[in-house]
């Protein structure tokens, strides 16, 4: 079985990752009447597919195989075709309502800045129905409105503060050293992204539970935690392509496999949270001051029950494993394919990164080329098929068209990132375009948003980036990553994150101490 990724858990973007759902997932959006506005043209006047494509529900499915040459797992290709045929704003029938697709950064900015305090976007039905059947408290994945904000706000105060995450840098450095040590008897880095998932699981386990999980192995051993994490991601990710989601009507075999994995992961989170609560009580009873960490902070937050903390930590944990590993896989490929870029990065790493030992909190800020390489890799392989979705609570005027409230609006940042108008030499890996200085290309800040923007941006962004920076630094400080003979690309698909279609391997050349 080949396991895939899922654009997971409402607030986690690369961890997702960045932050959206596929356009055909369910939402709270209602059908809207296309009433002519006195201040703009009707939504019906927006260019877009017509005829049988405007049939309720089934019309959207006709855009893809077997009815056309477009694959639903590469929906971004269809989005790009719509942009080329109809222009920067496109109207498409989605379910029994209209959806609007945007390909202009200025329009994307306008939508983001029209968000209210509780931004709305679609959720994954499989996770939502699991929560209902298990009678779970709502999570970041399945909640909206005030319920979402009640969980998001205290978690955000901890996770999006720079100092709150950078204090983990020394601990993540040790995990990265262990990961590099696991490769010492091999001249290949094989079975990616799974091998990198071991590292990312260990790192996010430290963030969520303040403990090592024992995921990194030097052989092909798969721990139960990694096995169930893969199972969860596979079934959650592929659920979005179910034409008839029978799992919503009854517990079919597909749902039961997901439920099995979800139950295991929730029980795993429970065990760590119960231990943390016992440690807090013992410390309180005995006047002991404990080192602050994310789990302790959340458990001590008024209004957050242990059940809500469990749901939040489980969301953050799962969302932080697979998307980070996929992102690192594509970044390593781009550096191996462009050895001159890899060499420039190595010179930067050699100045700041030790072969062994801690990477301090301020070290990463001294390595702009490392950051530029990640941003450029995100641009070439955007983590989600198009971009995030917003469902506004008020009408909005875009390109002279009045878009009624509750209309799903797809903000297609991933398509803009491959547009020559905004990124010259769009097919080339050019990290320099992100560097300050004379050679930098002016980039509209809303043309490239892999982690989203605003109140509902990826809550795990800072930690995900830190994990990637530290692992890439340690690996590329010790090894030169080389493409195997005949390898020219990494074919991928979306489920919902960009995921390699087959396991990826690179050659490793040991660098001198």
PDB file of N, CA and C in Angstrom, residues 159-203:
ATOM      1  N   UNK A 159       2.117  28.924  19.906  1.00  0.00           N
ATOM      2  CA  UNK A 159       2.836  28.360  18.768  1.00  0.00           C
ATOM      3  C   UNK A 159       3.308  29.390  17.760  1.00  0.00           C
ATOM      4  N   UNK A 160       2.680  30.556  17.694  1.00  0.00           N
ATOM      5  CA  UNK A 160       3.090  31.535  16.694  1.00  0.00           C
ATOM      6  C   UNK A 160       3.992  32.637  17.256  1.00  0.00           C
ATOM      7  N   UNK A 161       4.331  32.557  18.522  1.00  0.00           N
ATOM      8  CA  UNK A 161       5.338  33.466  19.066  1.00  0.00           C
ATOM      9  C   UNK A 161       6.711  32.942  18.681  1.00  0.00           C
ATOM     10  N   UNK A 162       7.569  33.782  18.092  1.00  0.00           N
ATOM     11  CA  UNK A 162       8.885  33.294  17.659  1.00  0.00           C
ATOM     12  C   UNK A 162       9.659  32.593  18.766  1.00  0.00           C
ATOM     13  N   UNK A 163       9.715  33.174  19.946  1.00  0.00           N
ATOM     14  CA  UNK A 163      10.503  32.598  21.023  1.00  0.00           C
ATOM     15  C   UNK A 163       9.915  31.290  21.534  1.00  0.00           C
ATOM     16  N   UNK A 164       8.593  31.140  21.410  1.00  0.00           N
ATOM     17  CA  UNK A 164       7.953  29.924  21.900  1.00  0.00           C
ATOM     18  C   UNK A 164       8.406  28.696  21.126  1.00  0.00           C
ATOM     19  N   UNK A 165       8.745  28.866  19.861  1.00  0.00           N
ATOM     20  CA  UNK A 165       9.163  27.749  19.026  1.00  0.00           C
ATOM     21  C   UNK A 165      10.683  27.629  18.966  1.00  0.00           C
ATOM     22  N   UNK A 166      11.387  28.743  18.880  1.00  0.00           N
ATOM     23  CA  UNK A 166      12.849  28.667  18.727  1.00  0.00           C
ATOM     24  C   UNK A 166      13.524  28.034  19.930  1.00  0.00           C
ATOM     25  N   UNK A 167      12.853  28.023  21.082  1.00  0.00           N
ATOM     26  CA  UNK A 167      13.467  27.377  22.247  1.00  0.00           C
ATOM     27  C   UNK A 167      13.592  25.867  22.046  1.00  0.00           C
ATOM     28  N   UNK A 168      12.860  25.336  21.057  1.00  0.00           N
ATOM     29  CA  UNK A 168      12.971  23.913  20.761  1.00  0.00           C
ATOM     30  C   UNK A 168      14.140  23.601  19.831  1.00  0.00           C
ATOM     31  N   UNK A 169      14.793  24.612  19.294  1.00  0.00           N
ATOM     32  CA  UNK A 169      15.852  24.396  18.300  1.00  0.00           C
ATOM     33  C   UNK A 169      16.948  23.452  18.793  1.00  0.00           C
ATOM     34  N   UNK A 170      17.475  23.615  20.006  1.00  0.00           N
ATOM     35  CA  UNK A 170      18.509  22.670  20.464  1.00  0.00           C
ATOM     36  C   UNK A 170      18.011  21.226  20.518  1.00  0.00           C
ATOM     37  N   UNK A 171      16.747  21.018  20.935  1.00  0.00           N
ATOM     38  CA  UNK A 171      16.210  19.660  21.004  1.00  0.00           C
ATOM     39  C   UNK A 171      16.013  19.076  19.609  1.00  0.00           C
ATOM     40  N   UNK A 172      15.550  19.901  18.684  1.00  0.00           N
ATOM     41  CA  UNK A 172      15.393  19.428  17.310  1.00  0.00           C
ATOM     42  C   UNK A 172      16.754  19.153  16.679  1.00  0.00           C
ATOM     43  N   UNK A 173      17.770  19.915  17.063  1.00  0.00           N
ATOM     44  CA  UNK A 173      19.128  19.662  16.568  1.00  0.00           C
ATOM     45  C   UNK A 173      19.594  18.264  16.948  1.00  0.00           C
ATOM     46  N   UNK A 174      19.298  17.857  18.184  1.00  0.00           N
ATOM     47  CA  UNK A 174      19.682  16.510  18.628  1.00  0.00           C
ATOM     48  C   UNK A 174      18.945  15.458  17.817  1.00  0.00           C
ATOM     49  N   UNK A 175      17.670  15.679  17.532  1.00  0.00           N
ATOM     50  CA  UNK A 175      16.912  14.733  16.719  1.00  0.00           C
ATOM     51  C   UNK A 175      17.493  14.660  15.306  1.00  0.00           C
ATOM     52  N   UNK A 176      17.853  15.818  14.744  1.00  0.00           N
ATOM     53  CA  UNK A 176      18.446  15.844  13.402  1.00  0.00           C
ATOM     54  C   UNK A 176      19.795  15.117  13.392  1.00  0.00           C
ATOM     55  N   UNK A 177      20.606  15.282  14.453  1.00  0.00           N
ATOM     56  CA  UNK A 177      21.876  14.543  14.540  1.00  0.00           C
ATOM     57  C   UNK A 177      21.623  13.040  14.560  1.00  0.00           C
ATOM     58  N   UNK A 178      20.608  12.611  15.301  1.00  0.00           N
ATOM     59  CA  UNK A 178      20.274  11.192  15.340  1.00  0.00           C
ATOM     60  C   UNK A 178      19.829  10.701  13.973  1.00  0.00           C
ATOM     61  N   UNK A 179      19.073  11.529  13.261  1.00  0.00           N
ATOM     62  CA  UNK A 179      18.631  11.149  11.920  1.00  0.00           C
ATOM     63  C   UNK A 179      19.830  10.988  10.982  1.00  0.00           C
ATOM     64  N   UNK A 180      20.745  11.940  11.006  1.00  0.00           N
ATOM     65  CA  UNK A 180      21.938  11.848  10.151  1.00  0.00           C
ATOM     66  C   UNK A 180      22.786  10.652  10.558  1.00  0.00           C
ATOM     67  N   UNK A 181      22.913  10.381  11.849  1.00  0.00           N
ATOM     68  CA  UNK A 181      23.675   9.217  12.311  1.00  0.00           C
ATOM     69  C   UNK A 181      23.070   7.913  11.800  1.00  0.00           C
ATOM     70  N   UNK A 182      21.760   7.880  11.635  1.00  0.00           N
ATOM     71  CA  UNK A 182      21.102   6.657  11.154  1.00  0.00           C
ATOM     72  C   UNK A 182      21.476   6.344   9.707  1.00  0.00           C
ATOM     73  N   UNK A 183      22.106   7.299   9.014  1.00  0.00           N
ATOM     74  CA  UNK A 183      22.498   7.109   7.605  1.00  0.00           C
ATOM     75  C   UNK A 183      23.965   6.756   7.448  1.00  0.00           C
ATOM     76  N   UNK A 184      24.703   6.668   8.548  1.00  0.00           N
ATOM     77  CA  UNK A 184      26.171   6.597   8.450  1.00  0.00           C
ATOM     78  C   UNK A 184      26.679   5.340   7.772  1.00  0.00           C
ATOM     79  N   UNK A 185      25.901   4.272   7.771  1.00  0.00           N
ATOM     80  CA  UNK A 185      26.349   3.032   7.135  1.00  0.00           C
ATOM     81  C   UNK A 185      25.757   2.848   5.741  1.00  0.00           C
ATOM     82  N   UNK A 186      25.255   3.920   5.177  1.00  0.00           N
ATOM     83  CA  UNK A 186      24.621   3.830   3.859  1.00  0.00           C
ATOM     84  C   UNK A 186      25.118   4.950   2.966  1.00  0.00           C
ATOM     85  N   UNK A 187      25.141   4.679   1.676  1.00  0.00           N
ATOM     86  CA  UNK A 187      25.489   5.727   0.716  1.00  0.00           C
ATOM     87  C   UNK A 187      24.260   6.186  -0.056  1.00  0.00           C
ATOM     88  N   UNK A 188      23.089   5.869   0.495  1.00  0.00           N
ATOM     89  CA  UNK A 188      21.841   6.277  -0.137  1.00  0.00           C
ATOM     90  C   UNK A 188      20.865   6.756   0.935  1.00  0.00           C
ATOM     91  N   UNK A 189      20.037   7.704   0.554  1.00  0.00           N
ATOM     92  CA  UNK A 189      18.908   8.132   1.362  1.00  0.00           C
ATOM     93  C   UNK A 189      17.674   7.595   0.658  1.00  0.00           C
ATOM     94  N   UNK A 190      17.080   6.543   1.212  1.00  0.00           N
ATOM     95  CA  UNK A 190      16.059   5.793   0.490  1.00  0.00           C
ATOM     96  C   UNK A 190      14.690   5.916   1.148  1.00  0.00           C
ATOM     97  N   UNK A 191      13.690   5.507   0.357  1.00  0.00           N
ATOM     98  CA  UNK A 191      12.314   5.380   0.836  1.00  0.00           C
ATOM     99  C   UNK A 191      11.774   6.689   1.398  1.00  0.00           C
ATOM    100  N   UNK A 192      12.003   7.763   0.646  1.00  0.00           N
ATOM    101  CA  UNK A 192      11.419   9.042   1.021  1.00  0.00           C
ATOM    102  C   UNK A 192      10.030   9.154   0.363  1.00  0.00           C
ATOM    103  N   UNK A 193       9.080   9.806   1.032  1.00  0.00           N
ATOM    104  CA  UNK A 193       9.247  10.621   2.229  1.00  0.00           C
ATOM    105  C   UNK A 193       9.180   9.873   3.550  1.00  0.00           C
ATOM    106  N   UNK A 194       8.952   8.518   3.525  1.00  0.00           N
ATOM    107  CA  UNK A 194       8.756   7.835   4.795  1.00  0.00           C
ATOM    108  C   UNK A 194       9.945   8.003   5.740  1.00  0.00           C
ATOM    109  N   UNK A 195      11.167   7.864   5.241  1.00  0.00           N
ATOM    110  CA  UNK A 195      12.332   7.997   6.124  1.00  0.00           C
ATOM    111  C   UNK A 195      12.350   9.361   6.796  1.00  0.00           C
ATOM    112  N   UNK A 196      11.974  10.393   6.066  1.00  0.00           N
ATOM    113  CA  UNK A 196      11.913  11.729   6.661  1.00  0.00           C
ATOM    114  C   UNK A 196      10.724  11.879   7.601  1.00  0.00           C
ATOM    115  N   UNK A 197       9.690  11.059   7.428  1.00  0.00           N
ATOM    116  CA  UNK A 197       8.574  11.085   8.358  1.00  0.00           C
ATOM    117  C   UNK A 197       9.015  10.635   9.749  1.00  0.00           C
ATOM    118  N   UNK A 198       9.989   9.739   9.821  1.00  0.00           N
ATOM    119  CA  UNK A 198      10.513   9.325  11.127  1.00  0.00           C
ATOM    120  C   UNK A 198      11.095  10.525  11.861  1.00  0.00           C
ATOM    121  N   UNK A 199      11.857  11.327  11.137  1.00  0.00           N
ATOM    122  CA  UNK A 199      12.429  12.534  11.743  1.00  0.00           C
ATOM    123  C   UNK A 199      11.336  13.526  12.144  1.00  0.00           C
ATOM    124  N   UNK A 200      10.395  13.793  11.231  1.00  0.00           N
ATOM    125  CA  UNK A 200       9.381  14.800  11.535  1.00  0.00           C
ATOM    126  C   UNK A 200       8.460  14.339  12.660  1.00  0.00           C
ATOM    127  N   UNK A 201       8.178  13.037  12.738  1.00  0.00           N
ATOM    128  CA  UNK A 201       7.368  12.526  13.843  1.00  0.00           C
ATOM    129  C   UNK A 201       8.078  12.720  15.173  1.00  0.00           C
ATOM    130  N   UNK A 202       9.370  12.462  15.161  1.00  0.00           N
ATOM    131  CA  UNK A 202      10.141  12.633  16.395  1.00  0.00           C
ATOM    132  C   UNK A 202      10.165  14.103  16.813  1.00  0.00           C
ATOM    133  N   UNK A 203      10.284  14.997  15.849  1.00  0.00           N
ATOM    134  CA  UNK A 203      10.328  16.425  16.160  1.00  0.00           C
ATOM    135  C   UNK A 203       8.999  16.953  16.660  1.00  0.00           C
TER     136      UNK A 203
END
